[in-house]
Every structure is written in C-alpha cells, then in structure tokens.
Coordinates of C-alpha atoms in Angstrom, one line a residue:
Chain A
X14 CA -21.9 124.5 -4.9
X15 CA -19.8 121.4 -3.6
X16 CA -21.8 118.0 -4.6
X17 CA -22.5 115.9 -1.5
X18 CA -21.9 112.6 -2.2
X19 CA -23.2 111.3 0.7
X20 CA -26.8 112.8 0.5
X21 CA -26.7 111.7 -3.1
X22 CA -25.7 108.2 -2.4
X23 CA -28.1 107.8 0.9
X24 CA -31.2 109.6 -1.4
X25 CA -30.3 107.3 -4.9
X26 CA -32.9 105.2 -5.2
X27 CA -34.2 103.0 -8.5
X28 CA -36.6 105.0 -10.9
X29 CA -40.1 103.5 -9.8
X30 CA -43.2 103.3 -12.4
X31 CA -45.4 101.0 -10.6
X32 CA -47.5 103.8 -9.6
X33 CA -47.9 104.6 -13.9
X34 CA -50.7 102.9 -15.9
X35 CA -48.8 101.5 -18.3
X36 CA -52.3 100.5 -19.7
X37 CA -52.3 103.8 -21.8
X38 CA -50.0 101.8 -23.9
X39 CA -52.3 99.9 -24.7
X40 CA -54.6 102.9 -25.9
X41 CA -52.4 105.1 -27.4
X42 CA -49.9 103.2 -28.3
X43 CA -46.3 104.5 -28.8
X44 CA -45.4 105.3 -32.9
X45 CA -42.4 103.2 -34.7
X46 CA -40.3 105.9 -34.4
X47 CA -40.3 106.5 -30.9
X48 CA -40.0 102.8 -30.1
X49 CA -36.8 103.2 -32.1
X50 CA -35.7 105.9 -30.1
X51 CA -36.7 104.1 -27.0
X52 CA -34.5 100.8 -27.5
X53 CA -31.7 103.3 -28.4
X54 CA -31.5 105.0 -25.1
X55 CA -33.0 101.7 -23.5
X56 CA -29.6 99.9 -25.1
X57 CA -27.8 102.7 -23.7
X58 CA -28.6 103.0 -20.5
X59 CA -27.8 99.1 -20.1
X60 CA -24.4 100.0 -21.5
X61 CA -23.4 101.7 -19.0
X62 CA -21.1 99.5 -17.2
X63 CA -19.2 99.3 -20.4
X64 CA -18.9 102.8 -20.1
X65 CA -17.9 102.2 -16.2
X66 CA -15.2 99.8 -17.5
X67 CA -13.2 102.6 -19.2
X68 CA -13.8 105.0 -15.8
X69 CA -12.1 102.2 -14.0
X70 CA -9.3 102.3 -15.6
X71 CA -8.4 106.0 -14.3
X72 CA -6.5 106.8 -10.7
X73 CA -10.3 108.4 -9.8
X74 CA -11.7 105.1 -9.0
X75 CA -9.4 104.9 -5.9
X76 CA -11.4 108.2 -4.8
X77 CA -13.9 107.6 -2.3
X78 CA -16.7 110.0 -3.4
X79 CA -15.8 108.7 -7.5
X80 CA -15.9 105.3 -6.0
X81 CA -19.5 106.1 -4.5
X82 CA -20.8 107.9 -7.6
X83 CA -19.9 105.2 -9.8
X84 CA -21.5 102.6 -7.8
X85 CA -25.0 104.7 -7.1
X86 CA -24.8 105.8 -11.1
X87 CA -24.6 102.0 -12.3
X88 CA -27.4 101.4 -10.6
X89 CA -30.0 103.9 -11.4
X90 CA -28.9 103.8 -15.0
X91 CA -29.2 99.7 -15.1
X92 CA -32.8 100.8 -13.6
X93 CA -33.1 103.1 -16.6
X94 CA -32.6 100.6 -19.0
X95 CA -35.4 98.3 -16.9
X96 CA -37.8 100.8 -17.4
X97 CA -37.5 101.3 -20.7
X98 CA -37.6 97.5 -21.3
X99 CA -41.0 97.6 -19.6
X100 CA -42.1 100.1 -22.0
X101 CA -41.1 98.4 -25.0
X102 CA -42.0 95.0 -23.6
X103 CA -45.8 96.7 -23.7
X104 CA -44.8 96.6 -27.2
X105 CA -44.1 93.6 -28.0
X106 CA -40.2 94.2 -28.0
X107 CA -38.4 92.4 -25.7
X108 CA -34.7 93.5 -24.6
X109 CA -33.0 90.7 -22.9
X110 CA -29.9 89.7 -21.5
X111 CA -29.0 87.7 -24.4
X112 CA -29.8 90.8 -26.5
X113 CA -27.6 93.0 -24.4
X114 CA -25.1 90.4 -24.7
X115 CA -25.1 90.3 -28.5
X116 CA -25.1 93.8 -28.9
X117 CA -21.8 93.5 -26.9
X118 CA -20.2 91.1 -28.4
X119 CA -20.8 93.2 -32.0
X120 CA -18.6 96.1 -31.5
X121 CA -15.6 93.4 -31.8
X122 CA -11.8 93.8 -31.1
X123 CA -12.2 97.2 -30.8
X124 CA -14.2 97.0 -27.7
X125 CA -12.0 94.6 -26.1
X126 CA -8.9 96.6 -26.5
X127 CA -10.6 99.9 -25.6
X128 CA -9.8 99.3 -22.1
X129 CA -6.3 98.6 -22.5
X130 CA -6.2 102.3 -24.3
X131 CA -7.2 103.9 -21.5
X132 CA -5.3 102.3 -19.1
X133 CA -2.4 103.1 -21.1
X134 CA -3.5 106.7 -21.4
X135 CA -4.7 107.1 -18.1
X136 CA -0.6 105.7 -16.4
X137 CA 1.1 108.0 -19.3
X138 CA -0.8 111.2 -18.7
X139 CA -1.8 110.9 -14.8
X140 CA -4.2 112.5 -13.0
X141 CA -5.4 115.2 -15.8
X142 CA -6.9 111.8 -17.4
X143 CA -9.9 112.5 -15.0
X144 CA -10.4 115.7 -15.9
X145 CA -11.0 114.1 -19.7
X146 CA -13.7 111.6 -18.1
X147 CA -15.6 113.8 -15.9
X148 CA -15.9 116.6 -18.7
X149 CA -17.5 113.8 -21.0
X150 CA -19.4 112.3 -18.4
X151 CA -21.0 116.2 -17.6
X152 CA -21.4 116.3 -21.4
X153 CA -23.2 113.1 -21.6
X154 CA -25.1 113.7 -19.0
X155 CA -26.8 117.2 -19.9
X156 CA -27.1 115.3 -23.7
X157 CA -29.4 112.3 -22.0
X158 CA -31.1 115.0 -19.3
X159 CA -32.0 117.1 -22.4
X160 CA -33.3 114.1 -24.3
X161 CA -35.3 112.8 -21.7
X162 CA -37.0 116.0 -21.2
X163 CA -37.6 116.9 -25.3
X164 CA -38.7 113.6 -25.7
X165 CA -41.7 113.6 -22.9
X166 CA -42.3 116.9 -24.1
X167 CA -42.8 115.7 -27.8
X168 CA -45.0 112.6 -27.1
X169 CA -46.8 114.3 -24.0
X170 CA -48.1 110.9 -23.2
X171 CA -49.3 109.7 -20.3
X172 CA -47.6 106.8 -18.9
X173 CA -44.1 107.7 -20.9
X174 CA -44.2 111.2 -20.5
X175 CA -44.0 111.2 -16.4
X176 CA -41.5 108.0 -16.7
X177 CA -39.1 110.0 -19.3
X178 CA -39.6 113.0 -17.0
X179 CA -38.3 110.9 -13.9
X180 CA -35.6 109.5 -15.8
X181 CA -34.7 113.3 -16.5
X182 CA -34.7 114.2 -13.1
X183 CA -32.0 111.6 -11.9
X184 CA -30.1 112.2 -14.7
X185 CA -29.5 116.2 -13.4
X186 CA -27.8 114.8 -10.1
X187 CA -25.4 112.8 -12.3
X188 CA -24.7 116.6 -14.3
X189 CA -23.6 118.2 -11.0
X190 CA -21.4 115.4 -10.1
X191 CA -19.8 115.5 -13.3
X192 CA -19.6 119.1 -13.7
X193 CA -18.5 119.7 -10.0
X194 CA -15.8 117.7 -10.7
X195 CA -15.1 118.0 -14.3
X196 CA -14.5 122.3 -13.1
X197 CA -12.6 121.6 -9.7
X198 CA -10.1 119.3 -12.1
X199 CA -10.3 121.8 -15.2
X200 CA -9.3 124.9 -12.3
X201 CA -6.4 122.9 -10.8
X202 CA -4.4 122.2 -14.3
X203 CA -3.6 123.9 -17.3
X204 CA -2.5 120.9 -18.9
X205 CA -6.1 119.0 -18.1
X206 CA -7.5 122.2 -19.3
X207 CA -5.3 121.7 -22.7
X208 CA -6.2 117.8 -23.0
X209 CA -9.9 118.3 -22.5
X210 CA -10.5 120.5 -25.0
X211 CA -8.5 118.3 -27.3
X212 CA -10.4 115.0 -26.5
X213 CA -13.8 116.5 -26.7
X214 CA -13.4 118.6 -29.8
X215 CA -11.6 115.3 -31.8
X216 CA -13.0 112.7 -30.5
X217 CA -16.9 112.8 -28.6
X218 CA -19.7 111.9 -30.5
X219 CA -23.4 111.9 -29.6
X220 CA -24.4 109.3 -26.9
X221 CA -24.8 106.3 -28.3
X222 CA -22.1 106.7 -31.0
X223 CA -19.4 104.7 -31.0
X224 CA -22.0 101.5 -29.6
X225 CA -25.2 102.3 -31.6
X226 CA -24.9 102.2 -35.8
X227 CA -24.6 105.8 -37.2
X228 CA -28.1 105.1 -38.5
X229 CA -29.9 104.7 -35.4
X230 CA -27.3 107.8 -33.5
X231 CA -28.7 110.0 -36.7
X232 CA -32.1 108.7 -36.3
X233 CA -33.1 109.2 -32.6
X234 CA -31.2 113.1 -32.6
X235 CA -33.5 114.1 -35.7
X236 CA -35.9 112.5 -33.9
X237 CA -35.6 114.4 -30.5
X238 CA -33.5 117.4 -31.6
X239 CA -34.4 117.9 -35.4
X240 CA -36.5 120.8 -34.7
X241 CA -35.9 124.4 -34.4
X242 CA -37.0 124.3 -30.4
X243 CA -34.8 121.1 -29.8
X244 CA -31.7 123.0 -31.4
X245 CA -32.3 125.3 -29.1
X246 CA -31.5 122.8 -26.4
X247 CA -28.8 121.7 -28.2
X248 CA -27.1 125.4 -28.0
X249 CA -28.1 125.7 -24.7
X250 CA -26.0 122.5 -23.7
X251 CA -23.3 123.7 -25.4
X252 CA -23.4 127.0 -23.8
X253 CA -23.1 124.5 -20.5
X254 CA -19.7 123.4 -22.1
X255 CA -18.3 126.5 -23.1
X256 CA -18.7 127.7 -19.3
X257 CA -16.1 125.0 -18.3
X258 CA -12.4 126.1 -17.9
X259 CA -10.8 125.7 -20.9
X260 CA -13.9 124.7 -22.9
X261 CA -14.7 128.5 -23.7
X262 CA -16.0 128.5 -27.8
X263 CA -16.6 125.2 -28.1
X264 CA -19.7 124.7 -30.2
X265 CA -19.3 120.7 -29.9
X266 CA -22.7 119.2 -29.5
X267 CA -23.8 121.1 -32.2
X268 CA -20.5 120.6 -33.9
X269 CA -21.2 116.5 -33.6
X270 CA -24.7 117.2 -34.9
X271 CA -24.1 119.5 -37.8
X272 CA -21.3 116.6 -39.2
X273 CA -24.0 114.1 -39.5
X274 CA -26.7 116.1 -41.2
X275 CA -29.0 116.7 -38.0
X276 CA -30.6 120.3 -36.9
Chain B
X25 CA -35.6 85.6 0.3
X26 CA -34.9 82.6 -1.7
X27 CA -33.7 83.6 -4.5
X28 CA -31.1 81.7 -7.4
X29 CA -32.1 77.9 -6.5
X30 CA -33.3 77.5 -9.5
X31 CA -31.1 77.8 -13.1
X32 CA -33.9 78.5 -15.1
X33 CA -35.2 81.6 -13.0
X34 CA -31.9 83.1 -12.5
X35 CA -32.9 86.4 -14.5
X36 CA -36.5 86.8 -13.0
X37 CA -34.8 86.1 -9.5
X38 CA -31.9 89.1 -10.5
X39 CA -34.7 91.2 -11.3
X40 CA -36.5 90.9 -7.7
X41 CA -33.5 90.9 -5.9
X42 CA -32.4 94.4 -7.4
X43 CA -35.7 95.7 -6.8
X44 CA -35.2 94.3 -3.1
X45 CA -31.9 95.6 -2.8
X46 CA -30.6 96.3 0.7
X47 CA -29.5 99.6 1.2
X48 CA -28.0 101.7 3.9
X49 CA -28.1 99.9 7.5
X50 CA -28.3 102.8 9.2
X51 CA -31.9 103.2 9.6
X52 CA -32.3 99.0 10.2
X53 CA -29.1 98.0 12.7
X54 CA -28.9 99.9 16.1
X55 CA -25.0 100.5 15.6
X56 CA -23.7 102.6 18.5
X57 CA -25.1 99.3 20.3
X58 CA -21.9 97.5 19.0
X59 CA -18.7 97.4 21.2
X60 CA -16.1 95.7 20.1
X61 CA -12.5 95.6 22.0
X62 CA -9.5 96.8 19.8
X63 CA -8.5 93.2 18.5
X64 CA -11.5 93.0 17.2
X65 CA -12.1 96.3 15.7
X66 CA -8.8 96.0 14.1
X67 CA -10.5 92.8 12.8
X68 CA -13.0 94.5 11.4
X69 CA -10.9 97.4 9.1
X70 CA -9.2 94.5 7.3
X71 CA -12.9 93.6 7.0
X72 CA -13.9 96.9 5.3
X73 CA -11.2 96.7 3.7
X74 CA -12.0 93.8 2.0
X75 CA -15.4 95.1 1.7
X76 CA -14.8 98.7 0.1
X77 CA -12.5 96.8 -2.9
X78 CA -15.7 96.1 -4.5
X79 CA -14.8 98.5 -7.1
X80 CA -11.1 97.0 -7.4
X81 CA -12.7 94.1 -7.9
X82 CA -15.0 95.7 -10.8
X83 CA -12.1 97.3 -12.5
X84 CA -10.5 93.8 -12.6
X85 CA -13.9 92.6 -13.9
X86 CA -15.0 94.2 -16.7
X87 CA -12.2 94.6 -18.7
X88 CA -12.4 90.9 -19.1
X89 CA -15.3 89.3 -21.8
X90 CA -17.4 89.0 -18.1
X91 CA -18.4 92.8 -19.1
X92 CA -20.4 91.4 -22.1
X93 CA -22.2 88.8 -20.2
X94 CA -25.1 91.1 -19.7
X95 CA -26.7 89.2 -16.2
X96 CA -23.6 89.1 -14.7
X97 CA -23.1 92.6 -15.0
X98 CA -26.6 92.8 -13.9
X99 CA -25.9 91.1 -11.0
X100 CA -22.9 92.9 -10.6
X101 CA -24.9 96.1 -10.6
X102 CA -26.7 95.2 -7.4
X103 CA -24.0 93.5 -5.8
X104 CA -21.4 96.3 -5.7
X105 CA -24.7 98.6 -4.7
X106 CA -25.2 96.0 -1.0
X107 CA -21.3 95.7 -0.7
X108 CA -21.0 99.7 -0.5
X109 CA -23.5 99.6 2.3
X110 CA -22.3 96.7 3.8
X111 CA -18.4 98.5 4.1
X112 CA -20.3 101.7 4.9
X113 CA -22.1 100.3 8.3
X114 CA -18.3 99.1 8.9
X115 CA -16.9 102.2 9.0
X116 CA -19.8 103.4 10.9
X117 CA -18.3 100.6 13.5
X118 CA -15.1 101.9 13.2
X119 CA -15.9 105.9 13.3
X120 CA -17.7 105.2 16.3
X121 CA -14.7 103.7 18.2
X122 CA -12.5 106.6 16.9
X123 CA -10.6 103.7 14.7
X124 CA -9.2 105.3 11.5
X125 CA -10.6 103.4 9.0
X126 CA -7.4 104.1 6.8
X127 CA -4.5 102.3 7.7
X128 CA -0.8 104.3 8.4
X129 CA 1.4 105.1 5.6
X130 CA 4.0 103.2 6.7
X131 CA 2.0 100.0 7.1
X132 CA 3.2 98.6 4.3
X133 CA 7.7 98.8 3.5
X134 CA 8.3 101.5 0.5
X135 CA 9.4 98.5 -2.0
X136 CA 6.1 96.8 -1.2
X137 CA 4.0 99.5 -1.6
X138 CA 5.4 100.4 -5.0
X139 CA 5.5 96.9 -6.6
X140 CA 2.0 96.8 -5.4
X141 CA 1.0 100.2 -7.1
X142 CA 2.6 98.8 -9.8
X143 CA 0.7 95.7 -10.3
X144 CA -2.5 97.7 -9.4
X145 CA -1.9 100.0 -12.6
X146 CA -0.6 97.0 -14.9
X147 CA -3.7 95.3 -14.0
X148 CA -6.3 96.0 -16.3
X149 CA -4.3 95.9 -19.0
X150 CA -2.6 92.4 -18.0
X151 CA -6.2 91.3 -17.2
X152 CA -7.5 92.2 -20.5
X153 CA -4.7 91.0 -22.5
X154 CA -5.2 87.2 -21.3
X155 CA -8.6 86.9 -20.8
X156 CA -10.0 88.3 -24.3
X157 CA -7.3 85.5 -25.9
X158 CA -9.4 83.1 -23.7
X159 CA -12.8 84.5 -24.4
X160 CA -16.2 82.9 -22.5
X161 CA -14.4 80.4 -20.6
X162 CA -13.2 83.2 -18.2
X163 CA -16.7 84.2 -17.0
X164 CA -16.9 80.9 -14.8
X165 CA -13.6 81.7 -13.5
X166 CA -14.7 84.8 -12.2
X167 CA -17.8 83.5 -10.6
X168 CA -16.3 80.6 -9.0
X169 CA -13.8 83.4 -7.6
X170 CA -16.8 85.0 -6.5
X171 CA -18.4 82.0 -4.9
X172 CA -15.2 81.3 -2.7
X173 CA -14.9 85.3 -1.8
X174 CA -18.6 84.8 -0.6
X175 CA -17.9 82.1 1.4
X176 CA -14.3 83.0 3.4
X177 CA -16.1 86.3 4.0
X178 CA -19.1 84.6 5.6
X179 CA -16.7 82.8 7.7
X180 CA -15.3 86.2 8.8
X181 CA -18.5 87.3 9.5
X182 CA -19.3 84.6 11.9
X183 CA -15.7 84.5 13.3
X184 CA -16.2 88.1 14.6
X185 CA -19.7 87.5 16.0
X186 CA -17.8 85.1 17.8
X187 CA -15.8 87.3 19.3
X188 CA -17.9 89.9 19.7
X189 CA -21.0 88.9 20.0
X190 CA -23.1 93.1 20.0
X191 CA -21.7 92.7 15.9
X192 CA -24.6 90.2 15.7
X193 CA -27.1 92.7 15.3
X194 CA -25.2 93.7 11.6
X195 CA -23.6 90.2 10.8
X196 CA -26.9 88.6 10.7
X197 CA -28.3 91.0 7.5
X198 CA -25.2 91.2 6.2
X199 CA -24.8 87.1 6.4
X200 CA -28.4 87.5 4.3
X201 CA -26.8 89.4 1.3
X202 CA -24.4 87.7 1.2
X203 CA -25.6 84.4 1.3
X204 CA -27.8 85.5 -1.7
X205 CA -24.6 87.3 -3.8
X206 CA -23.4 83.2 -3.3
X207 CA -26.5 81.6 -4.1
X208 CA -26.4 83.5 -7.5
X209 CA -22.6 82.9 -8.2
X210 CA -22.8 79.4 -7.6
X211 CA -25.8 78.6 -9.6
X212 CA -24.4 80.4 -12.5
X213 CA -20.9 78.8 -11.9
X214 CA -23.2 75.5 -12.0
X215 CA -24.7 76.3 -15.5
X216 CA -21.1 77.4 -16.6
X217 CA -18.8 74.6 -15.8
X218 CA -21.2 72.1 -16.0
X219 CA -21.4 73.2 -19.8
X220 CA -17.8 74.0 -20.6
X221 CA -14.9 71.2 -20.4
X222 CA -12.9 74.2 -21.2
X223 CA -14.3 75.9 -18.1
X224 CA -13.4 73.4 -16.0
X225 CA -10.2 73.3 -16.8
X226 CA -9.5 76.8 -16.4
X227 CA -10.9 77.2 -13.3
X228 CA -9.2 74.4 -11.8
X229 CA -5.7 75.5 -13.1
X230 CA -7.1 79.9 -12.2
X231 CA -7.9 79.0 -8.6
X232 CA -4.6 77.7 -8.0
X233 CA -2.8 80.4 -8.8
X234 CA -5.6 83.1 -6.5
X235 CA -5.0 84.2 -2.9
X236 CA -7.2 85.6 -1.0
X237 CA -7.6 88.2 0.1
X238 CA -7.0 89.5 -3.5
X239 CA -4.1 91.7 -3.2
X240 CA -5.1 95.5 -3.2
X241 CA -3.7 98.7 -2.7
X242 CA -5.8 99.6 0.4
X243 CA -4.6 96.6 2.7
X244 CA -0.9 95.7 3.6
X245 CA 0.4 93.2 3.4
X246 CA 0.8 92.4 7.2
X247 CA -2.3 93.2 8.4
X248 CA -4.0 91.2 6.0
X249 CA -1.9 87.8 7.1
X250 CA -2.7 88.5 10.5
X251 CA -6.6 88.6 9.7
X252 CA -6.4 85.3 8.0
X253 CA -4.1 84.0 10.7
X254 CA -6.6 84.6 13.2
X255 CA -9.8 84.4 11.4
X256 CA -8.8 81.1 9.7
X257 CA -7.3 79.6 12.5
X258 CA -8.7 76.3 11.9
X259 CA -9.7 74.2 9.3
X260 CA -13.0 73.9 10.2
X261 CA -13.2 77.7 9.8
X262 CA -13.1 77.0 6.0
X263 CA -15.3 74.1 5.6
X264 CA -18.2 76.1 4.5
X265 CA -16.1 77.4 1.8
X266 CA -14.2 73.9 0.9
X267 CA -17.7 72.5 0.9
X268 CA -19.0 75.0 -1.6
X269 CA -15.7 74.7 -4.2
X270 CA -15.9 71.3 -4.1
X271 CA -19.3 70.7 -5.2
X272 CA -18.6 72.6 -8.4
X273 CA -18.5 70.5 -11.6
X274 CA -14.9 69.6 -11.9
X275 CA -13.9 71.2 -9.0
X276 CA -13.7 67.9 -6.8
X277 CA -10.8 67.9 -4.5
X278 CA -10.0 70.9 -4.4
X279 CA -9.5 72.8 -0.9
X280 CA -8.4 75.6 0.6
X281 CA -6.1 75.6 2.9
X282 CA -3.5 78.7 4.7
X283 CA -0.1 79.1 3.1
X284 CA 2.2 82.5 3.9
X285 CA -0.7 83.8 5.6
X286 CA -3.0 84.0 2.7
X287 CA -5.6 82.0 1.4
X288 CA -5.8 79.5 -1.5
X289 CA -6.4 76.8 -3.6
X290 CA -5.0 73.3 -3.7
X291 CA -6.2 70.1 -4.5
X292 CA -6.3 67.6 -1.4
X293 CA -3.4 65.7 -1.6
X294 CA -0.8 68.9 -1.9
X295 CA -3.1 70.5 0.3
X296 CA -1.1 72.0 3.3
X297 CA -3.2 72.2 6.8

C-alpha cells in the first residue's frame, strides 16, 4: 500500500501524557534498570537530528514527500525524547540541553567528519545511496517499535506502560514510510539491491550503537530482548528484513545481537 | 505569545512554544478568500520558495558544530515543523490560482543550473570542513543568519499585504511565528555574541560575505532578483531588519543594503543604497 504523506503529515501530532498520572511514579516507582534503559532510548530519541544530519546529505532530501517525512519525524521523535525526560525527571534524573550537548560533543572527530562521509558517498554512488538510508531507517524503526512495545509489556505499569505503548504506535507510521520506500528503491535497482545488503550486513548495529557506549547498547537489549519471548521478536523483525528485495537470508538483528553476547 | 524575552527562560519558553506549535493553516485561514493578481502571485512562489528551503537550510545546518548545541536543534525542531506549514498554505495560494508552484526548467541558463547543482552537492562537505576547524563560534553566526532571514521575510510578508491586501488573513499568523522564530534567534544571538569576542568577529566578517536569499537549487537566479527588486524597493523596506542587526553586540554599523539584486551585509560607510 502506497504511504500517504500528506495524511501522515496533516495527522502527526506530539505524543501527549498529560492525560497519565504520572503520580504512579511516585508509588511504584520505576527499578534501576529500567531507568537505564529509559535515558538510553530517552538519549536516543533526542539524537535524532544527528541522525537527520546524515539523511540530509543524500539527493532524497530534495524529494517533497522525504522532505515532509523528515520534518514530521524530527518532531515526534524530539517529543519522544520529552517524554521520557518527564519520566525520568519523576526520578530524579534530569536530561537537559546541556546533557544532550555533552553527550554530543563526546563522540569526537568521528562525529564531525561523519557527515562529510556520506556526502561523499551519497555524490559517488547516486541515487541507490537512498535506498541504503531508508532500508536502515525501516530497520531502525521496527528495532525501537519492538522495544517500545516489549518494554510496556515487561514493566506493565501504569503511567509508563500506556506512554511506551503510544510511543510504539507512532513509531509504526515511521516503519511504513521507511519500508514503502526502502522496497520501491530496492525494486527499481539491482545495484541498490547489491549495496544494501552490503551496508547492513557490515556495518548496522543496534540502535543506539555507534552514540551510546557498548555497555549501555548490551545492557538495554538484554534488558528488553534477553528473553526467550523477546528473541522471538527479534526473529520476527528480521523476518521483516529478509522480505525486502535483496535482503532475502539476512539474519542481521539477530546477527548484531548474537556478536555482543545478547539472546 | 510572548515568548524568548527573557535569556534565562529561553529553554522553558522552547518547551511551550513546541507544545504550542502552529500547524496546518488550513482549518484557521479562510484561503480560497485570497485573490491575488499574477504579479503578485508570482511574488508569492519566490515566497514558498524561500519558505520550503527550510530543509536546505537544515542540511547546511547540522553538519556544522550548531547540530551539537542541543536547544538550537530544539528549536530547530519546531521551527522547520511552522515553516512547512507556513510554505504549505502558500502553495495552497498558488494551487488555487492554477500557478505551478515549480518554476520552468529553463528558468535558470544550463551553466547556471549546473554550477549551482554543483555548489548544492559540495555544500555540506565545504560547510563541515570550515566550520568544525572553527568550533562554537559558528553557532552565533548561524543565528544571527537566522535573525536577519526572519526579518527580510517579515518585510516580504508585509510588502505583499500591501499589495494584496485578502493575503492579510494568512500574513497576520504567519507574521506571529515568525516574529517568535526571531525573538528566539536574537536572544540567543544576544547570549552568544555578547559572550564571545571570537563571535563577534566572525559574524561580522560571515555576514559580509551572505546574500540573501541564500542561493538554492529551487529558485533561479532571475526570479529571485526580481523579488528583492520589487520587494526591497526602498530602504525603508529593510529598516526593521537593519534595526535588528544592528543592535547585536558587535554588530553596530552594519546594514543591509541591495547589490546585483540580492541582499546583503555592509557596514554603513561602504554601504551601497
């Protein structure tokens, strides 16, 4: 089914939890680990206009319906990361600006010239450079959908469980734009085909990795995924994958998981 | 709305102004109301133009340090978010006249059009080479960019209610965001000169150097000097935005003035109209 950008855009809206009584934080508070987990994805979701930098760098941004996307995706993710600052805020954690900033400013030269590889990439190999992004991006995606839902699952609480749940649900819309576009690309070009499958299978990582220390990446996956049930979610994703042109066999969420110890 | 007045609140104030955040105009602004004759219309595409290189202007952005400065990317978040609706009730404008909101391919000559696809690709990797030598400093350069953007688009705004006055019914809520996105770049531009000699100087030698409109690959070349021809007509069409660039720390004397149909930066005496 074709994605239509324009409902999505007219219907994206900020991820509300005024309505939750955040006061059950106050009863049952949240555990250590789960806080952990929390700032992880929290950190994550406020990362992801770093993540828009390296989009921007393609010939898709000069699409209209990419151009919209990106712009209604920044949002409700920056909005992800607020609520999840609320939740650790009830906690006693504050995530700030400042913090956001630092954690930043850590990941170095590496981070600054990351940009100038893509752009490089994206002018020597064209087009089929998009076909790389969106096929991550739908990867990405299904990984955070699938963690939001395991995790409101796991701590079936009552103000984070229904937050987590929402955060889910707008996280799906971003899979079917990704993997509408990531397949109408894949289709079109056997060489996009041939350089997805290459980037993916050398190079992605679980979300988070690449920003977040391999500690914390290993920690929140055990956390959410480490279990018999949450594999199965893993496998399931990964059955998502393989159904993309040129993606057929590829075991790489599990892959990424089974290299650092997790499942 | 009031927002940004006040340094110390700036991140409380981002936070209610993203939860505020204006959206589509569809529902709010009668726009089949609006006539406008074809001067003006073609007026307003250079407009949406302008408008819809919000992500350009992103791209350009973030592959500078600004992308670690985590408000300003905050900020930037619900700024691109009003702009897209702001070029979208545009292009309602324009649909409803049965104006193409693209304009033809051969608007711009072939040579132009490839040294400016060029440039476009180069960008982001020329961007990110200089600015990540020059670190923090460049943030303020990219707000006080910002603050004069704000302010010669304002001016367009009021130019074409001027002309046409049924656009008032959009121009006015637009004129709102937009007088917010510049309350917030120039009270950060404040805190950011005011605290940097380094700034200063940057900015000062940066803004000489910009036109505006920033170049883009959407908008030739002679459409675009037409707009400022007839937009910026007058000086006093740019006070507000002198006005605003001047009062920065270590940004007296400086003013804008028209040169080769575009838009930019001198300081008063070399200033040219």
């Amino acid at each position: 089914m074709a994605f239509d950008i324009d409902k999505y855009a007219e219907t994206s809206e900020r991820v509300h939890w005024e309505d939750l009584d955040f006061s059950a934080f106050d009863d049952h508070p949240l555990a250590a680990e789960t806080l952990r987990s929390l700032h992880y994805m929290c950190d994550i979701e406020y990362h992801t206009v770093c993540y828009m930098r390296d989009m921007l760098t393609t010939p898709s941004h000069r699409e209209g319906a990419v151009s919209t996307f990106m712009t209604m995706w920044n949002r409700e993710e920056y909005w992800h990361g607020e609520a999840l600052a609320a939740v650790l805020e009830r906690h006693g954690i504050t995530v700030d600006f400042d913090a956001l900033k630092a954690r930043r400013l850590k990941l170095g030269w590496r981070d600054k010239i990351a940009p100038i590889k893509q752009a490089l990439l994206g002018n020597l190999v064209g087009g089929d450079f998009v076909a790389v992004h969106m096929s991550w991006g739908a990867v990405n995606e299904w990984c955070a959908t699938a963690a939001y839902r395991r995790l409101a699952k796991l701590e079936d609480h009552p103000a984070l469980s229904p937050l987590l749940r929402r955060i889910g649900q707008q996280e799906t819309r971003h899979v079917a734009f990704y993997t509408t576009q990531a397949r109408a690309r894949l289709e079109q070009s056997a060489a996009a085909r041939k350089l997805t499958r290459f980037a993916l299978a050398k190079a992605w990582g679980p979300v988070g990795s690449g920003v977040m220390p391999e500690t914390e990446v290993k920690h929140v996956m055990n956390h959410i995924f480490g279990s018999s049930e949450g594999m199965a979610e893993i496998r399931k994703i990964d059955e998502h994958i393989a159904r993309l042109p040129g993606l057929e066999g590829l075991q790489l969420v599990t892959d990424a998981f089974r290299v650092r110890g997790i499942g | 709305m009031g927002w940004y007045g006040d340094a110390g609140r700036l991140e409380v104030d981002l936070r209610d102004h993203a939860r505020a955040a204006s959206g589509s105009y569809a529902g709010l602004v009668d726009l089949a109301a609006i006539r406008c004759a074809a001067p003006t219309l073609r007026l307003i595409r250079v407009l949406y133009g302008i408008e819809r290189s919000t992500i350009e202007r992103m791209r350009a952005l973030l592959v500078t340090p600004t992308h670690s400065d985590a408000q300003v990317t905050a900020f930037l978040c619900t700024w691109a978010y009003e702009r897209h609706w702001i070029a979208a009730a545009l292009r309602e404008v324009l649909d409803r006249h049965g104006w193409p909101v693209d304009f033809p391919a051969d608007a711009e000559p072939p040579l132009r059009r490839f040294a400016g696809e060029v440039r476009h690709r180069l960008l982001p990797i020329t961007e990110a080479l200089w600015t990540n030598f020059v670190g923090d400093p460049v943030v303020a350069v990219h707000l006080v960019e910002g603050v004069l953007d704000e302010a010669l688009t304002r001016a367009a705004y009021r130019r074409l209610t001027g002309l046409e006055p049924t656009l008032s019914a959009l121009a006015e809520p637009v004129l709102a965001t937009k007088i917010n996105h510049g309350h917030y770049l120039r009270t950060r531009a404040v805190v950011d000169l005011a605290g940097s000699a380094t700034a200063r100087r940057l900015v000062r030698r940066r803004l000489r150097r910009q036109v505006w409109p920033p170049p883009g690959p959407e908008l030739p070349a002679a459409e675009v000097g037409w707009f400022v021809r007839t937009v910026f007509a007058e000086p006093a069409d740019r006070r507000e935005a002198d006005a605003e660039i001047g009062a920065l720390p270590g940004l007296a004397g400086l003013r804008t003035g028209v040169t080769r149909s575009r838009i930019r930066v001198r300081t008063v005496q070399d200033s040219g109209s």
